[in-house]
Coordinates of C-alpha atoms in Angstrom, one line a residue:
X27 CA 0.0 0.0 0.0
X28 CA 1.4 3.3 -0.7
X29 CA 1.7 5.8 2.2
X30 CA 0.7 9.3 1.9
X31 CA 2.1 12.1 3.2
X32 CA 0.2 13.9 6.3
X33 CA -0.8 13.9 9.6
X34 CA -2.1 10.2 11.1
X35 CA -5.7 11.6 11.2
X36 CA -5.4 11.6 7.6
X37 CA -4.0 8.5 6.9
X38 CA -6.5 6.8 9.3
X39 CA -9.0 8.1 6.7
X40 CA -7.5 6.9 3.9
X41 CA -6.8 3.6 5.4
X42 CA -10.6 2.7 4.8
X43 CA -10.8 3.7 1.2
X44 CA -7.5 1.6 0.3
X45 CA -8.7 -1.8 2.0
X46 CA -11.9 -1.2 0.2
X47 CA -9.9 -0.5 -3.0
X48 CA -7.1 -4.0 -2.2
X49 CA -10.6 -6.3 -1.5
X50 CA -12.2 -5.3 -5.0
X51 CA -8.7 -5.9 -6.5
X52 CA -8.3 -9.6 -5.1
X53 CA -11.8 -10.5 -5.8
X54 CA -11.3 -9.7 -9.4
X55 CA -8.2 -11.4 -9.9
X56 CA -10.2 -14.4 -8.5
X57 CA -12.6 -14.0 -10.9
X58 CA -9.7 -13.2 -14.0
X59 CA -8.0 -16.6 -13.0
X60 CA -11.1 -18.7 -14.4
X61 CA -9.7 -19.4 -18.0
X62 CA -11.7 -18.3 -20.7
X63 CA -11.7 -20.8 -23.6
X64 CA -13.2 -18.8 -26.1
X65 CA -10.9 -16.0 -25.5
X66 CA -7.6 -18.7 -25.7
X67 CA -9.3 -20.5 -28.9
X68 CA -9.6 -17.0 -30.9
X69 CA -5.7 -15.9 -29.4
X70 CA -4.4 -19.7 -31.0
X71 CA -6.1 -19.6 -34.5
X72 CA -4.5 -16.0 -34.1
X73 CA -1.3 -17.1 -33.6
X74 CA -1.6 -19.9 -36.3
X75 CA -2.7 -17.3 -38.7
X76 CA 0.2 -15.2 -38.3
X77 CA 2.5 -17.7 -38.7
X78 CA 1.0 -19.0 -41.9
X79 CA 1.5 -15.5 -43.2
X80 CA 5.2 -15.2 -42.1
X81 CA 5.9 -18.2 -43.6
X82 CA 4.2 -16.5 -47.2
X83 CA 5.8 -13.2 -46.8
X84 CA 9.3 -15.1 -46.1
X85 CA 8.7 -17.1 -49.0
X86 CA 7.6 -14.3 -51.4
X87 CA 11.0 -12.3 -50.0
X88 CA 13.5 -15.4 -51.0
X89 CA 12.2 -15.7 -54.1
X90 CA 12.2 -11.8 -54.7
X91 CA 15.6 -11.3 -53.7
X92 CA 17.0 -14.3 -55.7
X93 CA 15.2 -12.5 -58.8
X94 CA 16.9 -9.5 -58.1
X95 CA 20.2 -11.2 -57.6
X96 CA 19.8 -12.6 -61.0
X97 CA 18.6 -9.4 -62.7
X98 CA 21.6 -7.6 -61.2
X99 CA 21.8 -3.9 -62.5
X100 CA 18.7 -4.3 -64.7
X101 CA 16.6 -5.2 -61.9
X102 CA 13.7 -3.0 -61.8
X103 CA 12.5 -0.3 -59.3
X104 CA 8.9 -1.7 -58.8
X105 CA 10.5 -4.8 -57.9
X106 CA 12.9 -3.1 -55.5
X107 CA 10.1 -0.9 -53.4
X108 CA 8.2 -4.5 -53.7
X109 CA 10.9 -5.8 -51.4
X110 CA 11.1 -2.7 -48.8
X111 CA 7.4 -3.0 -49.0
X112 CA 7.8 -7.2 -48.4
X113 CA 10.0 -6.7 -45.1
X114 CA 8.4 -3.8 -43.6
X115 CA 4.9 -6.3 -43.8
X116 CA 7.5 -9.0 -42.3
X117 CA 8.6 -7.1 -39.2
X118 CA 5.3 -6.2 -38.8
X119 CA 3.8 -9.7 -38.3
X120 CA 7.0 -10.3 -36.3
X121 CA 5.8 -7.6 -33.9
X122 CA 2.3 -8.9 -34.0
X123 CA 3.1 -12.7 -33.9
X124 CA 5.1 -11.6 -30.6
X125 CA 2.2 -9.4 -29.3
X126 CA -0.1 -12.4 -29.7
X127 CA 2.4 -14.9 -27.6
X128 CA 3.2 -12.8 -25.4
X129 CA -0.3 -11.5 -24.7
X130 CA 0.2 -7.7 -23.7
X131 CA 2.3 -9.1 -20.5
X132 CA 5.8 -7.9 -22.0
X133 CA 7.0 -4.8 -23.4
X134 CA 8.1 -6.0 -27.0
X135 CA 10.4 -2.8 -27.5
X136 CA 12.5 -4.1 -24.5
X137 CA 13.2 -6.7 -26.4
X138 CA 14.6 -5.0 -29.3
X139 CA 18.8 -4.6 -29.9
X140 CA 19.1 -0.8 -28.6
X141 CA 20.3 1.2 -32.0
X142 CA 21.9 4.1 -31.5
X143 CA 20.6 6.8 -33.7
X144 CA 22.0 8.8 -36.6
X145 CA 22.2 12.1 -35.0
X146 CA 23.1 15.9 -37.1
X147 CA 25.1 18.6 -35.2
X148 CA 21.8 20.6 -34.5
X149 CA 20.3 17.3 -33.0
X150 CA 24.0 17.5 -30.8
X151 CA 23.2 20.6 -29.7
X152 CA 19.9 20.2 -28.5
X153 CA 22.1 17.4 -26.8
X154 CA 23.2 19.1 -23.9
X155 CA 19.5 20.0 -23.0
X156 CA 18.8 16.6 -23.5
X157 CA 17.6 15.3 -19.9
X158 CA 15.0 18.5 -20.2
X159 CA 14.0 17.2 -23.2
X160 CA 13.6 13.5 -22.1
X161 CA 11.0 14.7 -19.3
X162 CA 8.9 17.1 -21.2
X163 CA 8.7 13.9 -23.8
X164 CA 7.9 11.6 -21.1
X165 CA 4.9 13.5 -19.8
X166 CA 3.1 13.5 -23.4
X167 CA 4.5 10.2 -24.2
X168 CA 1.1 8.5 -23.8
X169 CA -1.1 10.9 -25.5
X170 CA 0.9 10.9 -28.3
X171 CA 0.9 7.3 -28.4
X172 CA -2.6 6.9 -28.2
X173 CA -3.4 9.2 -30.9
X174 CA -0.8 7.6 -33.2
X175 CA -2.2 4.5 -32.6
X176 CA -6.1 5.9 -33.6
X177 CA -4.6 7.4 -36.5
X178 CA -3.0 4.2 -37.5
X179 CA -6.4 2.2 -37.0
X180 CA -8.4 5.0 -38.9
X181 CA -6.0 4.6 -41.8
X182 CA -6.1 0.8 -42.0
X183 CA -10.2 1.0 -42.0
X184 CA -9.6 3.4 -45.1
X185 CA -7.3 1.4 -46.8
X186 CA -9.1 -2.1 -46.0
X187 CA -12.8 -0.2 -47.3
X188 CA -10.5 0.6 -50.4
X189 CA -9.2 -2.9 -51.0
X190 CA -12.7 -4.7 -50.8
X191 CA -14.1 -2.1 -53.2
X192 CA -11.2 -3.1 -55.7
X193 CA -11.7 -7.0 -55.0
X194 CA -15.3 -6.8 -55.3
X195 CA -15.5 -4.5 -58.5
X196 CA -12.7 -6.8 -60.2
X197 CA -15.4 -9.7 -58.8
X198 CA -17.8 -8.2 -61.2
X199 CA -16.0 -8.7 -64.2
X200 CA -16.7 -11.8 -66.5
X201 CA -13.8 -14.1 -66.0
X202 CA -15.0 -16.6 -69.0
X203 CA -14.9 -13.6 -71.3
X204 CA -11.4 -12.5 -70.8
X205 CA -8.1 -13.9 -72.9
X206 CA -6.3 -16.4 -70.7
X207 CA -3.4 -13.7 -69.9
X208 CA -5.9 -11.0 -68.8
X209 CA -7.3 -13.3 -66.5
X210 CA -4.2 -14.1 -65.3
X211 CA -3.4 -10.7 -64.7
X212 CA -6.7 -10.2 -62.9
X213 CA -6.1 -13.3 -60.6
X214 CA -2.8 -12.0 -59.8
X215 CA -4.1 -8.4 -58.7
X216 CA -6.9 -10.0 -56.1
X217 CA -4.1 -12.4 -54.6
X218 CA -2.1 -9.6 -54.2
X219 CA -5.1 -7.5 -52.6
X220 CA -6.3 -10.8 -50.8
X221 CA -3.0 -10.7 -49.3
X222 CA -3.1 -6.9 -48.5
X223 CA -6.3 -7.4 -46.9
X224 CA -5.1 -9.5 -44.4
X225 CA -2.2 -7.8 -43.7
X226 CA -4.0 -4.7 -43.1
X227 CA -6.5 -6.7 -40.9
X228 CA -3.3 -7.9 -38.9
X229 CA -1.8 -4.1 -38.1
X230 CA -5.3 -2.9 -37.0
X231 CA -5.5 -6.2 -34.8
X232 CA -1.9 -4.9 -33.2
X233 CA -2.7 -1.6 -33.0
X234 CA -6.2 -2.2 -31.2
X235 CA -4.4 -4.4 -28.8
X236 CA -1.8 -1.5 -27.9
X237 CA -4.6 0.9 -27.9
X238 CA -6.5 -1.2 -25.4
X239 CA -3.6 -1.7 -23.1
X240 CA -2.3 2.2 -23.0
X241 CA -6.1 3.0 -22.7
X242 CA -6.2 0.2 -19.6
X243 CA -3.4 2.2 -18.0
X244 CA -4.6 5.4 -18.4
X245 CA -7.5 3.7 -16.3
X246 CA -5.4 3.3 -13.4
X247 CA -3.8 6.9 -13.3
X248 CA -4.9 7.7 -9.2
X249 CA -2.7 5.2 -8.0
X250 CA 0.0 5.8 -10.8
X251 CA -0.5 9.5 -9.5
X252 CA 0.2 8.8 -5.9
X253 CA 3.1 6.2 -7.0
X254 CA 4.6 9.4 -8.7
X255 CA 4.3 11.6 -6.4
X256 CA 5.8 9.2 -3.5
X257 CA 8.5 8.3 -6.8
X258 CA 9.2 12.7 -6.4
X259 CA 9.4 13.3 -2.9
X260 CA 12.1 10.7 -2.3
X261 CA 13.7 11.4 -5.5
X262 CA 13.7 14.7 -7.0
X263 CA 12.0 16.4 -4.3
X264 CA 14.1 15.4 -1.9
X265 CA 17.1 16.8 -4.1
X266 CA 15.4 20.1 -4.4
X267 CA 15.4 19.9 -0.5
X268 CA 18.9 19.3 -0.3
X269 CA 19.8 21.9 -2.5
X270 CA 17.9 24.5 -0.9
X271 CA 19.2 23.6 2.5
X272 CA 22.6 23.9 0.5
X273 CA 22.0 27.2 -0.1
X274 CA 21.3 28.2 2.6
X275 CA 23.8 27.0 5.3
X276 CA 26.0 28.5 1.8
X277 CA 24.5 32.0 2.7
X278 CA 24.2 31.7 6.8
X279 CA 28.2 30.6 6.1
X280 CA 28.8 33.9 4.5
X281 CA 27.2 35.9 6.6
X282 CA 28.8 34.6 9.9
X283 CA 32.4 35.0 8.4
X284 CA 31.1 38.1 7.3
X285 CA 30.1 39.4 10.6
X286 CA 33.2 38.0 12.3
X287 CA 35.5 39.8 10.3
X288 CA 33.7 42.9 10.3
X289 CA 33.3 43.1 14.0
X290 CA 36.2 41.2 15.9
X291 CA 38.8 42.0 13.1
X292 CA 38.2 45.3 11.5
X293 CA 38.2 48.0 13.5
X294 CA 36.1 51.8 13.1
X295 CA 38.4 53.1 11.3
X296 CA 39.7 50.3 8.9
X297 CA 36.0 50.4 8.2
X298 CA 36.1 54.1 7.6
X299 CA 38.7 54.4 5.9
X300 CA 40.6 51.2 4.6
X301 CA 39.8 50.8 0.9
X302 CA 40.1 46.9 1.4
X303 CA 37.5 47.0 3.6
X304 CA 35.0 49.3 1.3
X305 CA 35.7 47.0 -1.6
X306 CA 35.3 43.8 0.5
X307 CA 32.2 45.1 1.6
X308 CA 31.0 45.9 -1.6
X309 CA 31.9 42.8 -3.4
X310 CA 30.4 40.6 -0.4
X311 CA 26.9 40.4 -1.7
X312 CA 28.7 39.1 -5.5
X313 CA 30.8 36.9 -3.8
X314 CA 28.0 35.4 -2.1
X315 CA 26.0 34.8 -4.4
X316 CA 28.8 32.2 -6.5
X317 CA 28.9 30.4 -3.1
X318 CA 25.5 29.6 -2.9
X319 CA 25.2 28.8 -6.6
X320 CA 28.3 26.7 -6.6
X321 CA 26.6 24.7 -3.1
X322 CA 23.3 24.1 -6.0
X323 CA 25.1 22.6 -8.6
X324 CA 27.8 20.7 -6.3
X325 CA 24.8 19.2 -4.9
X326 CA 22.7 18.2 -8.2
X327 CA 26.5 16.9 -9.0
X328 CA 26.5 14.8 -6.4
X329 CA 22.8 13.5 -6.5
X330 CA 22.9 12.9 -10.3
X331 CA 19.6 14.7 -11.4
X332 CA 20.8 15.6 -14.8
X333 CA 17.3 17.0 -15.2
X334 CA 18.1 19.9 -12.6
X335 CA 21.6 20.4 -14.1
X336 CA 19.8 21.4 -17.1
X337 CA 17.7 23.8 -15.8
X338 CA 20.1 24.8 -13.3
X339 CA 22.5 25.9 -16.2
X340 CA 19.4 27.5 -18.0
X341 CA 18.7 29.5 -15.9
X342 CA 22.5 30.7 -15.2
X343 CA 22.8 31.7 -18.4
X344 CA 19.4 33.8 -18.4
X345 CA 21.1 35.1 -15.4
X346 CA 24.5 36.3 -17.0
X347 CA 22.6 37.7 -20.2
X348 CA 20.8 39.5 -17.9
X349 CA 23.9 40.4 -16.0
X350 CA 25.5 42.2 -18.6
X351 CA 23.2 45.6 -18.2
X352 CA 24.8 46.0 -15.1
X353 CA 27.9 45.4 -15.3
X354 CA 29.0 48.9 -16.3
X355 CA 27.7 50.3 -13.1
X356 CA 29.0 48.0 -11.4
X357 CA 32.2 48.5 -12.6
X358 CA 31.9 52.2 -12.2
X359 CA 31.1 51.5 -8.5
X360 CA 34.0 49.4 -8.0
X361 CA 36.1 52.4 -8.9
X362 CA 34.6 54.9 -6.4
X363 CA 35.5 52.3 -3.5
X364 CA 38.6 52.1 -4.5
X365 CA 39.1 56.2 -4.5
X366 CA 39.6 56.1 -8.3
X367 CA 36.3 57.8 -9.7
X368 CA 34.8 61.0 -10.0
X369 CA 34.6 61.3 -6.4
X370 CA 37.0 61.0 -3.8
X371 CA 37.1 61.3 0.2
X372 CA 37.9 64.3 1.4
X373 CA 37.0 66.6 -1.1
X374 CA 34.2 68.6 -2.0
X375 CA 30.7 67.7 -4.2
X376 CA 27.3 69.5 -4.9
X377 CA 24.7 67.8 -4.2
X378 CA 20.8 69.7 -4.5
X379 CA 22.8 73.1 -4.6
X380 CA 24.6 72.9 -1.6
X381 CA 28.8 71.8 -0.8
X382 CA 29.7 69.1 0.9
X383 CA 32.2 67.1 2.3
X384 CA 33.2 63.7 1.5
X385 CA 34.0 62.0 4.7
X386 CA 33.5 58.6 3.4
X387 CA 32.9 56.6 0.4
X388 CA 31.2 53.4 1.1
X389 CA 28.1 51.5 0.4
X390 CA 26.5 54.3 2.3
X391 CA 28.4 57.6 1.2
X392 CA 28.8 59.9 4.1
X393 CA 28.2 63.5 3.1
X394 CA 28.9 66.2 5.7
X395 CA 28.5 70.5 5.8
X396 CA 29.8 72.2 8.8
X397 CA 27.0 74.6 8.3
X398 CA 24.6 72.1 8.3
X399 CA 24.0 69.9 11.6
X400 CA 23.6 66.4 11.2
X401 CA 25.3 64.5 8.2
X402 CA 24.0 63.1 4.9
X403 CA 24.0 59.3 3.8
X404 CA 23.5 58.3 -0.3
X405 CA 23.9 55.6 -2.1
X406 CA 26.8 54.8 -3.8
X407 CA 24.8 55.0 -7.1
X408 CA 23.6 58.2 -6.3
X409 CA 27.1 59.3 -6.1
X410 CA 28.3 58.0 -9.3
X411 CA 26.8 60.9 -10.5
X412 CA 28.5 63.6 -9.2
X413 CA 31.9 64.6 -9.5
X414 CA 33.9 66.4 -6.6
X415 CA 37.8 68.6 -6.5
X416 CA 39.9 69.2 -3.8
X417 CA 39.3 71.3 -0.6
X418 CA 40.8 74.8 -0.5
X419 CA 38.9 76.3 2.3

């Protein structure tokens, strides 16, 4: 039984519900173990049928591609698409001889030799995104599947409705009256069609069966929903949790070493004046931020979710794009805590039509006027735009 998340009230509750649900379920797989000898009869002569046809088509291929052998160069194209057409029908019955035996209770395409595919350099590119990709496949996987599958059985119904009209219009011509090779034209275009029937009649056989299965396990999507949602919260959810809680020891890190070293090691006035101290300060938040980014990805590293990686490095680069805007000011910033801009401590700015002294350039500019009672504090952006000269008087 799969546990949900919540308080024990709540899982009393659904207790009830779930024994209900595990009853019904044994009861009917009681009832399902009662063979059914109709339904075992009709999956046999099934089975027999198919192999008859293999054993045509196989024969029909042999014979096509000794002919073609023996043509050589002068081989024709009809007879050429005739064979593409002969072993895409033979793979076919394969797959549906298989689906028969096996009765829906293997996946077939697990049983296939894995291929690796032909890939070009866009298709290499899209590579690196490539777990993203995967998931966002994964969640219309089924859809898509069952509406290939309808599309598939829609077109067989057309093209079997087109082959009995053919078969019964040719039916309506007077075989006595026609020359002996006519007629043995005629006979050779209904076996042909005869044989096409059937074929056609086997795909929408395989592709009902598939349809019926997906359409069986779309049926059971509550507990498949609760199965994924338990599959998230100890697998990817839980490696969102660690990363956050990454991040944020990352951050309470900084801060601490932060607040050590601008409380028990700098003094007042390396604080006032040191420009270390102004440039530490400034590039704190920066630096910051690459820890706890770097704590992210170290720990999707370690956990393995290439799917997070992805976005994880997505969303980076949105970041630096978006990063480039600033980086002028930022730069321009820089220089001011290092004394190397516009304005410099000690000397004198304007600033709403009024002088004032620069006592010291920081995060939180210090402006003072001895005039004036009190000092003035701006940010460092808002003094970026001034400019200020030396002190005479």
């Amino acid at each position: 039984m799969i546990s949900v998340p919540g308080s024990t009230i709540v899982r009393a509750i659904l207790l009830l519900p779930a024994l209900s649900v595990l009853v019904f379920s044994l009861s009917v797989r009681a009832q399902s173990t009662i063979p059914d000898t109709s339904d075992a009869s009709a999956r046999i002569q099934r089975i027999n049928e198919l192999s008859e046809l293999i054993s045509q088509k196989t024969v029909q291929r042999t014979t096509l591609r000794e002919l073609l052998i023996t043509n050589g160069q002068n081989a024709e194209e009809a007879d050429k698409e005739k064979l593409k057409t002969l072993s895409e029908d033979l793979e076919n019955l394969n797959e549906s001889f298989l689906f028969a035996v096996l009765d829906n209770q293997v996946d077939i395409d697990a049983l296939d030799d894995f291929v690796a595919p032909q890939t070009t350099w866009q298709e290499d590119v899209v590579e690196l995104l490539k777990p993203l990709a995967d998931t966002l496949k994964s969640i219309t996987r089924r859809p898509r599947e069952i509406a290939s599958l309808r599309d598939k059985i829609l077109e067989a119904n057309q093209k079997s409705s087109a082959i009995k009209n053919a078969i019964s219009a040719a039916g309506k011509v007077d075989g006595e009256s026609l020359s002996e090779k006519a007629a043995k034209t005629l006979q050779g275009y209904l076996a042909t069609w005869n044989q096409e029937l059937e074929q056609v009649k086997q795909d929408k056989l395989l592709a009902e069966s598939q349809l019926k299965s997906l359409e069986a396990k779309n049926g059971s999507s509550w507990s498949g929903f609760w199965a994924s949602t338990k599959e998230f919260f100890v697998g990817r959810g839980l490696t969102l949790f660690l990363a956050m809680g990454a991040a944020a020891v990352a951050w309470l890190l900084m801060r601490y070493l932060w607040w050590i070293y601008s409380t028990k090691i700098a003094s007042k006035e390396t604080r006032r004046k040191s420009t270390l101290y102004r440039f530490s300060a400034y590039s704190y938040y920066m630096i910051t931020g690459f820890v706890v980014i770097l704590a992210v990805l170290f720990t999707l590293w370690i956990r393995e979710d290439l799917l997070l990686l992805a976005v994880a490095f997505i969303a980076l680069a949105s970041l630096a794009l978006g990063f480039r805007q600033y980086l002028p000011n930022y730069i321009a910033e820089a220089r001011l805590l290092l004394n190397l801009g516009n304005v410099r401590e000690d000397e004198r700015v304007v600033y709403d039509g009024l002088p004032w002294q620069v006592m010291s350039l920081n995060i939180q500019t210090v402006l003072r006027n001895p005039a004036i009672d009190g000092v003035l504090r701006l940010p460092l952006h808002a003094i970026a735009e001034l400019s200020s000269r030396p002190i005479k008087n």
